[in-house]
Amino acid sequence: YEPEAEASPVLTDRFTVPLLSRPADLVDVDDANRPSGMDPYLAFARPAPDGLAEYFDRGAIERGALAGKGLEIAWLADKVDAFFIHVQGAARLKMTDGRLCRVTYAAKSGQRFTGPGKVLSELGEIPLAKVTMQSIRAWFRAHPDRVDEILWQNRSYIFFREAAV
Protein backbone atom coordinates (compact mmCIF):
# COMPACT_ATOMS: atom_id res chain seq x y z
CA TYR A 1 0.00 0.00 0.00
CA GLU A 2 1.31 3.41 -0.97
CA PRO A 3 -0.83 6.42 -0.03
CA GLU A 4 -1.66 9.15 -2.51
CA ALA A 5 -2.07 12.78 -1.56
CA GLU A 6 -2.50 16.11 -3.24
CA ALA A 7 0.57 18.27 -2.69
CA SER A 8 2.13 21.57 -3.66
CA PRO A 9 5.75 22.21 -4.62
CA VAL A 10 5.55 25.47 -2.63
CA LEU A 11 4.10 26.63 0.68
CA THR A 12 0.62 28.13 0.24
CA ASP A 13 -2.26 29.10 2.51
CA ARG A 14 -3.74 25.62 1.94
CA PHE A 15 -0.58 23.50 1.73
CA THR A 16 1.30 24.09 4.98
CA VAL A 17 2.61 20.68 6.09
CA PRO A 18 6.05 19.84 4.64
CA LEU A 19 7.57 16.51 3.74
CA LEU A 20 11.27 17.01 4.45
CA SER A 21 14.43 15.60 2.89
CA ARG A 22 17.28 14.26 5.00
CA PRO A 23 19.09 17.09 6.83
CA ALA A 24 22.84 17.42 6.24
CA ASP A 25 23.53 17.26 9.98
CA LEU A 26 21.78 13.89 10.47
CA VAL A 27 24.53 11.41 11.38
CA ASP A 28 24.22 7.62 11.25
CA VAL A 29 24.99 6.12 14.65
CA ASP A 30 26.33 2.64 15.29
CA ASP A 31 28.31 0.91 18.02
CA ALA A 32 31.55 2.48 16.75
CA ASN A 33 30.47 6.11 17.19
CA ARG A 34 27.65 5.90 19.77
CA PRO A 35 28.44 8.05 22.83
CA SER A 36 28.26 6.22 26.15
CA GLY A 37 24.89 6.80 27.74
CA MET A 38 23.07 7.29 24.41
CA ASP A 39 20.03 5.05 23.97
CA PRO A 40 21.30 2.00 22.03
CA TYR A 41 18.08 2.13 19.97
CA LEU A 42 19.03 5.46 18.40
CA ALA A 43 20.44 4.97 14.91
CA PHE A 44 20.69 8.68 14.05
CA ALA A 45 21.98 11.75 15.88
CA ARG A 46 23.40 15.23 15.27
CA PRO A 47 26.78 16.76 15.96
CA ALA A 48 27.09 18.52 19.32
CA PRO A 49 30.01 20.31 21.00
CA ASP A 50 30.84 17.19 23.03
CA GLY A 51 30.24 14.56 20.32
CA LEU A 52 26.80 13.41 19.18
CA ALA A 53 23.38 14.29 20.58
CA GLU A 54 19.90 12.91 20.04
CA TYR A 55 18.34 14.38 16.89
CA PHE A 56 15.33 16.71 17.02
CA ASP A 57 12.07 14.83 17.58
CA ARG A 58 8.72 15.20 15.77
CA GLY A 59 7.45 17.98 18.03
CA ALA A 60 10.63 20.04 17.70
CA ILE A 61 10.74 19.57 13.92
CA GLU A 62 7.07 20.46 13.49
CA ARG A 63 7.59 23.55 15.68
CA GLY A 64 10.37 24.70 13.32
CA ALA A 65 13.70 23.18 14.43
CA LEU A 66 14.64 22.64 10.76
CA ALA A 67 12.88 25.67 9.25
CA GLY A 68 14.88 27.70 6.77
CA LYS A 69 17.16 24.83 5.74
CA GLY A 70 15.46 24.25 2.35
CA LEU A 71 14.55 20.63 3.13
CA GLU A 72 10.96 20.82 1.88
CA ILE A 73 10.25 18.36 -0.95
CA ALA A 74 6.51 19.08 -1.07
CA TRP A 75 3.75 20.57 1.05
CA LEU A 76 0.54 18.78 2.06
CA ALA A 77 -2.76 20.25 3.23
CA ASP A 78 -3.34 17.81 6.08
CA LYS A 79 -1.07 16.93 9.01
CA VAL A 80 -2.78 13.55 9.51
CA ASP A 81 -2.23 12.62 5.84
CA ALA A 82 1.44 13.55 6.28
CA PHE A 83 1.67 11.41 9.41
CA PHE A 84 0.32 8.33 7.63
CA ILE A 85 2.77 8.94 4.78
CA HIS A 86 5.49 8.87 7.46
CA VAL A 87 4.09 5.55 8.73
CA GLN A 88 4.08 4.02 5.24
CA GLY A 89 7.47 5.48 4.35
CA ALA A 90 6.42 6.42 0.82
CA ALA A 91 3.67 8.13 -1.16
CA ARG A 92 2.57 9.25 -4.58
CA LEU A 93 1.97 12.98 -4.66
CA LYS A 94 -0.39 14.61 -7.14
CA MET A 95 1.23 18.02 -7.40
CA THR A 96 -0.83 21.16 -7.92
CA ASP A 97 1.31 21.95 -10.98
CA GLY A 98 0.10 18.73 -12.67
CA ARG A 99 3.13 16.53 -12.01
CA LEU A 100 2.98 13.14 -10.34
CA CYS A 101 5.79 12.81 -7.82
CA ARG A 102 6.85 9.95 -5.56
CA VAL A 103 8.63 10.19 -2.23
CA THR A 104 10.19 7.36 -0.29
CA TYR A 105 12.07 6.85 2.99
CA ALA A 106 15.52 8.44 3.25
CA ALA A 107 16.18 8.42 7.01
CA LYS A 108 14.53 9.05 10.36
CA SER A 109 15.19 11.21 13.38
CA GLY A 110 16.11 8.13 15.39
CA GLN A 111 13.57 8.11 18.19
CA ARG A 112 11.25 5.20 18.86
CA PHE A 113 7.92 5.04 17.04
CA THR A 114 4.81 5.37 19.20
CA GLY A 115 1.59 4.82 17.26
CA PRO A 116 -1.34 7.18 17.75
CA GLY A 117 -3.68 4.20 18.11
CA LYS A 118 -1.78 3.05 21.19
CA VAL A 119 -1.81 6.57 22.63
CA LEU A 120 -5.54 7.01 21.97
CA SER A 121 -6.28 3.59 23.48
CA GLU A 122 -4.23 4.34 26.61
CA LEU A 123 -6.12 7.64 26.99
CA GLY A 124 -9.43 5.76 26.77
CA GLU A 125 -10.38 7.51 23.54
CA ILE A 126 -10.58 4.42 21.28
CA PRO A 127 -10.80 0.83 22.56
CA LEU A 128 -7.67 -1.07 21.49
CA ALA A 129 -9.77 -3.64 19.60
CA LYS A 130 -11.28 -0.82 17.51
CA VAL A 131 -8.02 0.93 16.58
CA THR A 132 -7.67 1.15 12.79
CA MET A 133 -6.33 3.77 10.44
CA GLN A 134 -9.96 4.75 9.79
CA SER A 135 -10.86 5.06 13.49
CA ILE A 136 -7.72 7.11 14.15
CA ARG A 137 -8.51 9.44 11.22
CA ALA A 138 -12.11 9.80 12.43
CA TRP A 139 -10.92 10.66 15.94
CA PHE A 140 -8.53 13.31 14.58
CA ARG A 141 -11.33 14.80 12.42
CA ALA A 142 -13.52 15.03 15.54
CA HIS A 143 -10.69 16.50 17.67
CA PRO A 144 -8.58 18.74 15.39
CA ASP A 145 -7.37 20.73 18.40
CA ARG A 146 -5.65 17.61 19.81
CA VAL A 147 -3.79 16.38 16.71
CA ASP A 148 -0.40 17.78 17.79
CA GLU A 149 -0.86 16.55 21.37
CA ILE A 150 -1.32 12.98 20.13
CA LEU A 151 1.08 12.93 17.17
CA TRP A 152 3.94 14.54 19.10
CA GLN A 153 3.89 11.58 21.50
CA ASN A 154 5.42 9.72 18.56
CA ARG A 155 8.87 11.32 18.67
CA SER A 156 10.05 9.56 15.50
CA TYR A 157 10.14 11.67 12.33
CA ILE A 158 10.71 10.36 8.80
CA PHE A 159 12.76 12.14 6.14
CA PHE A 160 12.12 11.48 2.45
CA ARG A 161 13.79 11.55 -0.94
CA GLU A 162 12.23 11.86 -4.35
CA ALA A 163 11.99 8.59 -6.24
CA ALA A 164 10.96 7.40 -9.68
CA VAL A 165 7.20 7.20 -10.17
mmCIF file of C-alpha atoms in Angstrom:
data_model
loop_
_atom_site.group_PDB
_atom_site.id
_atom_site.type_symbol
_atom_site.label_atom_id
_atom_site.label_comp_id
_atom_site.label_asym_id
_atom_site.label_seq_id
_atom_site.Cartn_x
_atom_site.Cartn_y
_atom_site.Cartn_z
ATOM 1 C CA TYR A 1 0.000 0.000 0.000
ATOM 2 C CA GLU A 2 1.309 3.408 -0.972
ATOM 3 C CA PRO A 3 -0.827 6.416 -0.029
ATOM 4 C CA GLU A 4 -1.659 9.145 -2.514
ATOM 5 C CA ALA A 5 -2.065 12.776 -1.565
ATOM 6 C CA GLU A 6 -2.504 16.107 -3.241
ATOM 7 C CA ALA A 7 0.573 18.274 -2.688
ATOM 8 C CA SER A 8 2.126 21.571 -3.664
ATOM 9 C CA PRO A 9 5.746 22.208 -4.620
ATOM 10 C CA VAL A 10 5.548 25.469 -2.628
ATOM 11 C CA LEU A 11 4.101 26.630 0.677
ATOM 12 C CA THR A 12 0.616 28.132 0.240
ATOM 13 C CA ASP A 13 -2.259 29.097 2.512
ATOM 14 C CA ARG A 14 -3.741 25.619 1.936
ATOM 15 C CA PHE A 15 -0.583 23.504 1.726
ATOM 16 C CA THR A 16 1.297 24.093 4.983
ATOM 17 C CA VAL A 17 2.606 20.676 6.087
ATOM 18 C CA PRO A 18 6.045 19.839 4.643
ATOM 19 C CA LEU A 19 7.574 16.508 3.736
ATOM 20 C CA LEU A 20 11.272 17.013 4.451
ATOM 21 C CA SER A 21 14.432 15.602 2.895
ATOM 22 C CA ARG A 22 17.283 14.264 5.001
ATOM 23 C CA PRO A 23 19.095 17.087 6.833
ATOM 24 C CA ALA A 24 22.837 17.423 6.237
ATOM 25 C CA ASP A 25 23.527 17.259 9.979
ATOM 26 C CA LEU A 26 21.776 13.893 10.475
ATOM 27 C CA VAL A 27 24.532 11.412 11.383
ATOM 28 C CA ASP A 28 24.218 7.617 11.247
ATOM 29 C CA VAL A 29 24.992 6.121 14.653
ATOM 30 C CA ASP A 30 26.334 2.637 15.291
ATOM 31 C CA ASP A 31 28.314 0.908 18.019
ATOM 32 C CA ALA A 32 31.548 2.483 16.747
ATOM 33 C CA ASN A 33 30.470 6.113 17.190
ATOM 34 C CA ARG A 34 27.645 5.901 19.774
ATOM 35 C CA PRO A 35 28.437 8.045 22.830
ATOM 36 C CA SER A 36 28.264 6.219 26.147
ATOM 37 C CA GLY A 37 24.895 6.797 27.739
ATOM 38 C CA MET A 38 23.072 7.288 24.411
ATOM 39 C CA ASP A 39 20.029 5.048 23.966
ATOM 40 C CA PRO A 40 21.297 2.001 22.029
ATOM 41 C CA TYR A 41 18.077 2.129 19.965
ATOM 42 C CA LEU A 42 19.034 5.464 18.399
ATOM 43 C CA ALA A 43 20.442 4.972 14.906
ATOM 44 C CA PHE A 44 20.689 8.676 14.055
ATOM 45 C CA ALA A 45 21.976 11.754 15.878
ATOM 46 C CA ARG A 46 23.401 15.232 15.267
ATOM 47 C CA PRO A 47 26.785 16.763 15.965
ATOM 48 C CA ALA A 48 27.094 18.519 19.319
ATOM 49 C CA PRO A 49 30.006 20.311 21.002
ATOM 50 C CA ASP A 50 30.844 17.188 23.030
ATOM 51 C CA GLY A 51 30.236 14.557 20.320
ATOM 52 C CA LEU A 52 26.803 13.405 19.182
ATOM 53 C CA ALA A 53 23.379 14.291 20.578
ATOM 54 C CA GLU A 54 19.896 12.910 20.042
ATOM 55 C CA TYR A 55 18.336 14.379 16.894
ATOM 56 C CA PHE A 56 15.334 16.707 17.021
ATOM 57 C CA ASP A 57 12.069 14.832 17.581
ATOM 58 C CA ARG A 58 8.722 15.205 15.771
ATOM 59 C CA GLY A 59 7.448 17.980 18.029
ATOM 60 C CA ALA A 60 10.626 20.043 17.699
ATOM 61 C CA ILE A 61 10.737 19.572 13.922
ATOM 62 C CA GLU A 62 7.068 20.459 13.489
ATOM 63 C CA ARG A 63 7.590 23.546 15.675
ATOM 64 C CA GLY A 64 10.372 24.702 13.323
ATOM 65 C CA ALA A 65 13.703 23.177 14.425
ATOM 66 C CA LEU A 66 14.642 22.636 10.760
ATOM 67 C CA ALA A 67 12.884 25.666 9.253
ATOM 68 C CA GLY A 68 14.883 27.697 6.774
ATOM 69 C CA LYS A 69 17.160 24.826 5.735
ATOM 70 C CA GLY A 70 15.462 24.248 2.351
ATOM 71 C CA LEU A 71 14.548 20.631 3.133
ATOM 72 C CA GLU A 72 10.956 20.817 1.876
ATOM 73 C CA ILE A 73 10.246 18.362 -0.950
ATOM 74 C CA ALA A 74 6.510 19.085 -1.071
ATOM 75 C CA TRP A 75 3.748 20.574 1.049
ATOM 76 C CA LEU A 76 0.540 18.781 2.063
ATOM 77 C CA ALA A 77 -2.759 20.252 3.228
ATOM 78 C CA ASP A 78 -3.344 17.810 6.077
ATOM 79 C CA LYS A 79 -1.075 16.931 9.010
ATOM 80 C CA VAL A 80 -2.778 13.555 9.508
ATOM 81 C CA ASP A 81 -2.229 12.621 5.844
ATOM 82 C CA ALA A 82 1.435 13.551 6.276
ATOM 83 C CA PHE A 83 1.673 11.413 9.413
ATOM 84 C CA PHE A 84 0.321 8.332 7.632
ATOM 85 C CA ILE A 85 2.774 8.938 4.782
ATOM 86 C CA HIS A 86 5.495 8.868 7.465
ATOM 87 C CA VAL A 87 4.091 5.552 8.732
ATOM 88 C CA GLN A 88 4.078 4.024 5.236
ATOM 89 C CA GLY A 89 7.472 5.484 4.352
ATOM 90 C CA ALA A 90 6.415 6.423 0.823
ATOM 91 C CA ALA A 91 3.669 8.126 -1.161
ATOM 92 C CA ARG A 92 2.567 9.255 -4.576
ATOM 93 C CA LEU A 93 1.970 12.979 -4.657
ATOM 94 C CA LYS A 94 -0.387 14.614 -7.137
ATOM 95 C CA MET A 95 1.226 18.017 -7.397
ATOM 96 C CA THR A 96 -0.833 21.159 -7.922
ATOM 97 C CA ASP A 97 1.314 21.951 -10.984
ATOM 98 C CA GLY A 98 0.101 18.734 -12.672
ATOM 99 C CA ARG A 99 3.133 16.525 -12.013
ATOM 100 C CA LEU A 100 2.983 13.144 -10.336
ATOM 101 C CA CYS A 101 5.794 12.807 -7.816
ATOM 102 C CA ARG A 102 6.846 9.952 -5.555
ATOM 103 C CA VAL A 103 8.629 10.186 -2.226
ATOM 104 C CA THR A 104 10.190 7.355 -0.287
ATOM 105 C CA TYR A 105 12.067 6.849 2.987
ATOM 106 C CA ALA A 106 15.524 8.440 3.248
ATOM 107 C CA ALA A 107 16.177 8.416 7.015
ATOM 108 C CA LYS A 108 14.533 9.051 10.356
ATOM 109 C CA SER A 109 15.190 11.209 13.380
ATOM 110 C CA GLY A 110 16.109 8.127 15.386
ATOM 111 C CA GLN A 111 13.569 8.108 18.191
ATOM 112 C CA ARG A 112 11.251 5.196 18.855
ATOM 113 C CA PHE A 113 7.916 5.042 17.042
ATOM 114 C CA THR A 114 4.805 5.374 19.198
ATOM 115 C CA GLY A 115 1.595 4.819 17.263
ATOM 116 C CA PRO A 116 -1.337 7.182 17.752
ATOM 117 C CA GLY A 117 -3.677 4.196 18.113
ATOM 118 C CA LYS A 118 -1.776 3.051 21.191
ATOM 119 C CA VAL A 119 -1.814 6.573 22.629
ATOM 120 C CA LEU A 120 -5.544 7.008 21.974
ATOM 121 C CA SER A 121 -6.282 3.593 23.479
ATOM 122 C CA GLU A 122 -4.230 4.342 26.606
ATOM 123 C CA LEU A 123 -6.121 7.639 26.986
ATOM 124 C CA GLY A 124 -9.432 5.762 26.774
ATOM 125 C CA GLU A 125 -10.384 7.510 23.537
ATOM 126 C CA ILE A 126 -10.578 4.421 21.280
ATOM 127 C CA PRO A 127 -10.804 0.829 22.563
ATOM 128 C CA LEU A 128 -7.672 -1.073 21.490
ATOM 129 C CA ALA A 129 -9.770 -3.642 19.599
ATOM 130 C CA LYS A 130 -11.279 -0.817 17.509
ATOM 131 C CA VAL A 131 -8.015 0.932 16.580
ATOM 132 C CA THR A 132 -7.666 1.146 12.790
ATOM 133 C CA MET A 133 -6.332 3.772 10.437
ATOM 134 C CA GLN A 134 -9.961 4.753 9.786
ATOM 135 C CA SER A 135 -10.855 5.060 13.494
ATOM 136 C CA ILE A 136 -7.720 7.115 14.153
ATOM 137 C CA ARG A 137 -8.507 9.443 11.219
ATOM 138 C CA ALA A 138 -12.108 9.799 12.427
ATOM 139 C CA TRP A 139 -10.923 10.662 15.944
ATOM 140 C CA PHE A 140 -8.535 13.310 14.578
ATOM 141 C CA ARG A 141 -11.335 14.799 12.421
ATOM 142 C CA ALA A 142 -13.524 15.026 15.537
ATOM 143 C CA HIS A 143 -10.692 16.496 17.667
ATOM 144 C CA PRO A 144 -8.576 18.738 15.390
ATOM 145 C CA ASP A 145 -7.367 20.726 18.396
ATOM 146 C CA ARG A 146 -5.652 17.606 19.810
ATOM 147 C CA VAL A 147 -3.786 16.383 16.707
ATOM 148 C CA ASP A 148 -0.396 17.781 17.793
ATOM 149 C CA GLU A 149 -0.860 16.549 21.372
ATOM 150 C CA ILE A 150 -1.324 12.981 20.129
ATOM 151 C CA LEU A 151 1.081 12.932 17.169
ATOM 152 C CA TRP A 152 3.938 14.542 19.105
ATOM 153 C CA GLN A 153 3.886 11.581 21.500
ATOM 154 C CA ASN A 154 5.422 9.721 18.560
ATOM 155 C CA ARG A 155 8.870 11.317 18.670
ATOM 156 C CA SER A 156 10.048 9.556 15.502
ATOM 157 C CA TYR A 157 10.143 11.667 12.331
ATOM 158 C CA ILE A 158 10.714 10.359 8.797
ATOM 159 C CA PHE A 159 12.757 12.145 6.136
ATOM 160 C CA PHE A 160 12.123 11.476 2.447
ATOM 161 C CA ARG A 161 13.789 11.553 -0.935
ATOM 162 C CA GLU A 162 12.227 11.864 -4.348
ATOM 163 C CA ALA A 163 11.992 8.588 -6.242
ATOM 164 C CA ALA A 164 10.964 7.399 -9.681
ATOM 165 C CA VAL A 165 7.204 7.199 -10.172
#
